[in-house]
PDB file of C-alpha atoms in Angstrom:
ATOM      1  CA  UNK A   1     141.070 111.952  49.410  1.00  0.00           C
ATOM      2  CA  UNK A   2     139.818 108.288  48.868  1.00  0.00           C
ATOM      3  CA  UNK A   3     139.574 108.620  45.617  1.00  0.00           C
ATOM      4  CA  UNK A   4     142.914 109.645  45.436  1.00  0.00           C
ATOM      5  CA  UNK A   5     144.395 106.876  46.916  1.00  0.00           C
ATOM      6  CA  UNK A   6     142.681 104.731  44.841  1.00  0.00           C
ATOM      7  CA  UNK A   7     143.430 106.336  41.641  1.00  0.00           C
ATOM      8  CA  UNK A   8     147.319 106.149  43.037  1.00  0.00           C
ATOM      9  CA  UNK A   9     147.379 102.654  44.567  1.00  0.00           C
ATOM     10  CA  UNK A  10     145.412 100.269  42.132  1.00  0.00           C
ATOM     11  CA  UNK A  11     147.298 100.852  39.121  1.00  0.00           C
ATOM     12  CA  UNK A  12     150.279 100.466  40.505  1.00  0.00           C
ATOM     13  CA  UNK A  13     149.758  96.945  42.039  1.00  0.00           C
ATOM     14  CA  UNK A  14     148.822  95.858  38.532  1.00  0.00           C
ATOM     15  CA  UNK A  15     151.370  97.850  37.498  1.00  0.00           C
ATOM     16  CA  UNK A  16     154.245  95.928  40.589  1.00  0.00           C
ATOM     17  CA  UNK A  17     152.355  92.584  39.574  1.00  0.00           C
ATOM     18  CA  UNK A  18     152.841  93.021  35.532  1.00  0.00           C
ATOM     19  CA  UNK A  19     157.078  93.897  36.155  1.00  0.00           C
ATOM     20  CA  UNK A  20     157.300  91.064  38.488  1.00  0.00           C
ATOM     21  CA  UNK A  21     155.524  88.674  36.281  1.00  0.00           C
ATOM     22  CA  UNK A  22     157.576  90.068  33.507  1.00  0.00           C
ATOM     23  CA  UNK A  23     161.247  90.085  35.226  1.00  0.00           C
ATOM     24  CA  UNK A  24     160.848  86.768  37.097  1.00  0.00           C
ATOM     25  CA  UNK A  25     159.463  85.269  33.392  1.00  0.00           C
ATOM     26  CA  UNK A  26     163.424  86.097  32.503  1.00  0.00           C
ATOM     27  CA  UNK A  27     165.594  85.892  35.477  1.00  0.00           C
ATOM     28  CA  UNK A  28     165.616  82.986  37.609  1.00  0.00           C
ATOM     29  CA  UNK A  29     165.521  84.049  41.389  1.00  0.00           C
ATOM     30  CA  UNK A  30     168.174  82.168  42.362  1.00  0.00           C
ATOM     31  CA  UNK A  31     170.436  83.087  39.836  1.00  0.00           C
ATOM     32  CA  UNK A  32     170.515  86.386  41.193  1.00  0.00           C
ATOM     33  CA  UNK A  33     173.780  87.383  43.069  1.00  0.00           C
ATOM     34  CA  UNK A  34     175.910  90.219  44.210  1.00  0.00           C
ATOM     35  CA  UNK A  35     179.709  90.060  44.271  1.00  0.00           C
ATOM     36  CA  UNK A  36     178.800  86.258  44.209  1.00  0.00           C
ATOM     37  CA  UNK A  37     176.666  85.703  46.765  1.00  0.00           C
ATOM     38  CA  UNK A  38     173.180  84.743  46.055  1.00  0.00           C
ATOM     39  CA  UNK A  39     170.418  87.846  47.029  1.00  0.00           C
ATOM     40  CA  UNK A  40     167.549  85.530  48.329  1.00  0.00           C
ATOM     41  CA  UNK A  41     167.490  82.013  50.104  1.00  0.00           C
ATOM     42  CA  UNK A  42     164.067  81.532  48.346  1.00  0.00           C
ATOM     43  CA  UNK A  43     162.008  82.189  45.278  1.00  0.00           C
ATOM     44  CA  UNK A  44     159.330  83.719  47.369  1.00  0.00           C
ATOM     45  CA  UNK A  45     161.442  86.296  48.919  1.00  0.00           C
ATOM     46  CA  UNK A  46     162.340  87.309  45.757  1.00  0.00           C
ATOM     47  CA  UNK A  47     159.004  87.608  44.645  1.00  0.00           C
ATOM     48  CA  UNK A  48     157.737  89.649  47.327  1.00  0.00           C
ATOM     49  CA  UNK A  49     160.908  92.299  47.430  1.00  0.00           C
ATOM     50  CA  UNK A  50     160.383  92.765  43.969  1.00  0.00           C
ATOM     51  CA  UNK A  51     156.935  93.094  43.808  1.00  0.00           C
ATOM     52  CA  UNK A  52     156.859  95.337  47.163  1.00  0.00           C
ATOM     53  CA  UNK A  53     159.694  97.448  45.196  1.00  0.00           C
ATOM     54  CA  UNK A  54     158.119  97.431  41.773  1.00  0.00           C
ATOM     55  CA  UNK A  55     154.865  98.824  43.028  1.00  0.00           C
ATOM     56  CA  UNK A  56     156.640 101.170  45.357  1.00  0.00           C
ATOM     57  CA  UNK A  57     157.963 102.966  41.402  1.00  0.00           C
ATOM     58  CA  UNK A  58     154.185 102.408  40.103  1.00  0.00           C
ATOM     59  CA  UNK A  59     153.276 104.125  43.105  1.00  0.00           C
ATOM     60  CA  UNK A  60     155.459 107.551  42.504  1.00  0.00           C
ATOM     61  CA  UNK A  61     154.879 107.422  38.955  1.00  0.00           C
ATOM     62  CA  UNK A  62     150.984 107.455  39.334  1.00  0.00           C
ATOM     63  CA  UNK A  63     151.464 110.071  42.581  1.00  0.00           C
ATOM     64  CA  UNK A  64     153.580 112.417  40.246  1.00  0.00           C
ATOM     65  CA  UNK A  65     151.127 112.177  37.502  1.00  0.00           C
ATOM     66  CA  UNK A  66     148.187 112.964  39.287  1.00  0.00           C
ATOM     67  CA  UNK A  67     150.377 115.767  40.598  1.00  0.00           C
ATOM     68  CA  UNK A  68     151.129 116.671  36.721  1.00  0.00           C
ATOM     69  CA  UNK A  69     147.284 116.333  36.161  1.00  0.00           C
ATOM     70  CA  UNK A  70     145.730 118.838  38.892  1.00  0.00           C
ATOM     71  CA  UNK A  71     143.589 122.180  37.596  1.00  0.00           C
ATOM     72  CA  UNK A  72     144.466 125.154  37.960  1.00  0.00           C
ATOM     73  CA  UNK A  73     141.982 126.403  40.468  1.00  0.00           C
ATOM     74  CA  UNK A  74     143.540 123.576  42.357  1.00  0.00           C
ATOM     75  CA  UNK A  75     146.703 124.797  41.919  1.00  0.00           C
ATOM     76  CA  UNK A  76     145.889 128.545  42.021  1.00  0.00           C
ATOM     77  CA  UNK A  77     143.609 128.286  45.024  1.00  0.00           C
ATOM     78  CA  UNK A  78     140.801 129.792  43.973  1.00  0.00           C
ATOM     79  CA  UNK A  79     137.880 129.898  41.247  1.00  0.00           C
ATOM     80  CA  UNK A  80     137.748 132.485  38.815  1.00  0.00           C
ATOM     81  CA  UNK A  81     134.230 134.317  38.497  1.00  0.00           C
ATOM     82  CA  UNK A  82     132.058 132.872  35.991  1.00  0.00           C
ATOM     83  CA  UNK A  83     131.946 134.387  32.405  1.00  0.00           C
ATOM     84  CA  UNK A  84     128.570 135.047  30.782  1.00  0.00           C
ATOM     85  CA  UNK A  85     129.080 133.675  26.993  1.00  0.00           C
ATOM     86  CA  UNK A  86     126.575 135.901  25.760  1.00  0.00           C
ATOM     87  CA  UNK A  87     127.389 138.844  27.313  1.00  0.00           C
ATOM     88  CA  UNK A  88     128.651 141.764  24.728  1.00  0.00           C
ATOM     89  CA  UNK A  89     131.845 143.193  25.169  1.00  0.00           C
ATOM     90  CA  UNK A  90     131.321 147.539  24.998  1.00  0.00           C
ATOM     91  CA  UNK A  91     134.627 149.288  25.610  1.00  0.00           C
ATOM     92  CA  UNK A  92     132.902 152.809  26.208  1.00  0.00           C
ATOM     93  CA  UNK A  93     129.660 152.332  28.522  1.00  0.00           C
ATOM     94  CA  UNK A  94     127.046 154.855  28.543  1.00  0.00           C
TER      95      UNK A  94
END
């Protein structure tokens, strides 16, 4: 389950920090507004929301593809008996 979170979480704080880096390389914070007012007294408010919000997306996108990703004994529930590869197929036994 460790594992899990791991393969879920990590990439998607590189994946928050590389959008932040990216957006805030564009917009400036302040220069952010809505219906005229400004979103964020400070730069490093804006930072953070963004970042917490960016890896919050990175987060369900690596959660639904490990989702998309499972096997199908995971998915089924069970394993299916193994199959001898040298074993001879004879449709009428003796």
């Amino acid at each position: 389950m460790l594992h899990k979170r791991i393969l879920t979480l990590w990439p998607a704080f590189i994946t928050g920090a590389l959008a932040t880096a990216c957006f805030f390389s564009v917009f400036d914070p302040h220069e952010l507004s809505l219906h005229g007012a400004r979103l964020f007294e400070d730069k490093l408010t804006a930072y953070s929301v963004f970042f917490l919000i960016a890896w919050g997306f990175g987060t369900l996108n690596a959660a639904l593809i490990l989702l998309l990703a499972r096997e199908e004994r995971e998915i089924n529930g069970f394993t299916p008996p193994p199959v001898d590869p040298d074993a001879r197929y004879d449709p009428e036994p003796d």
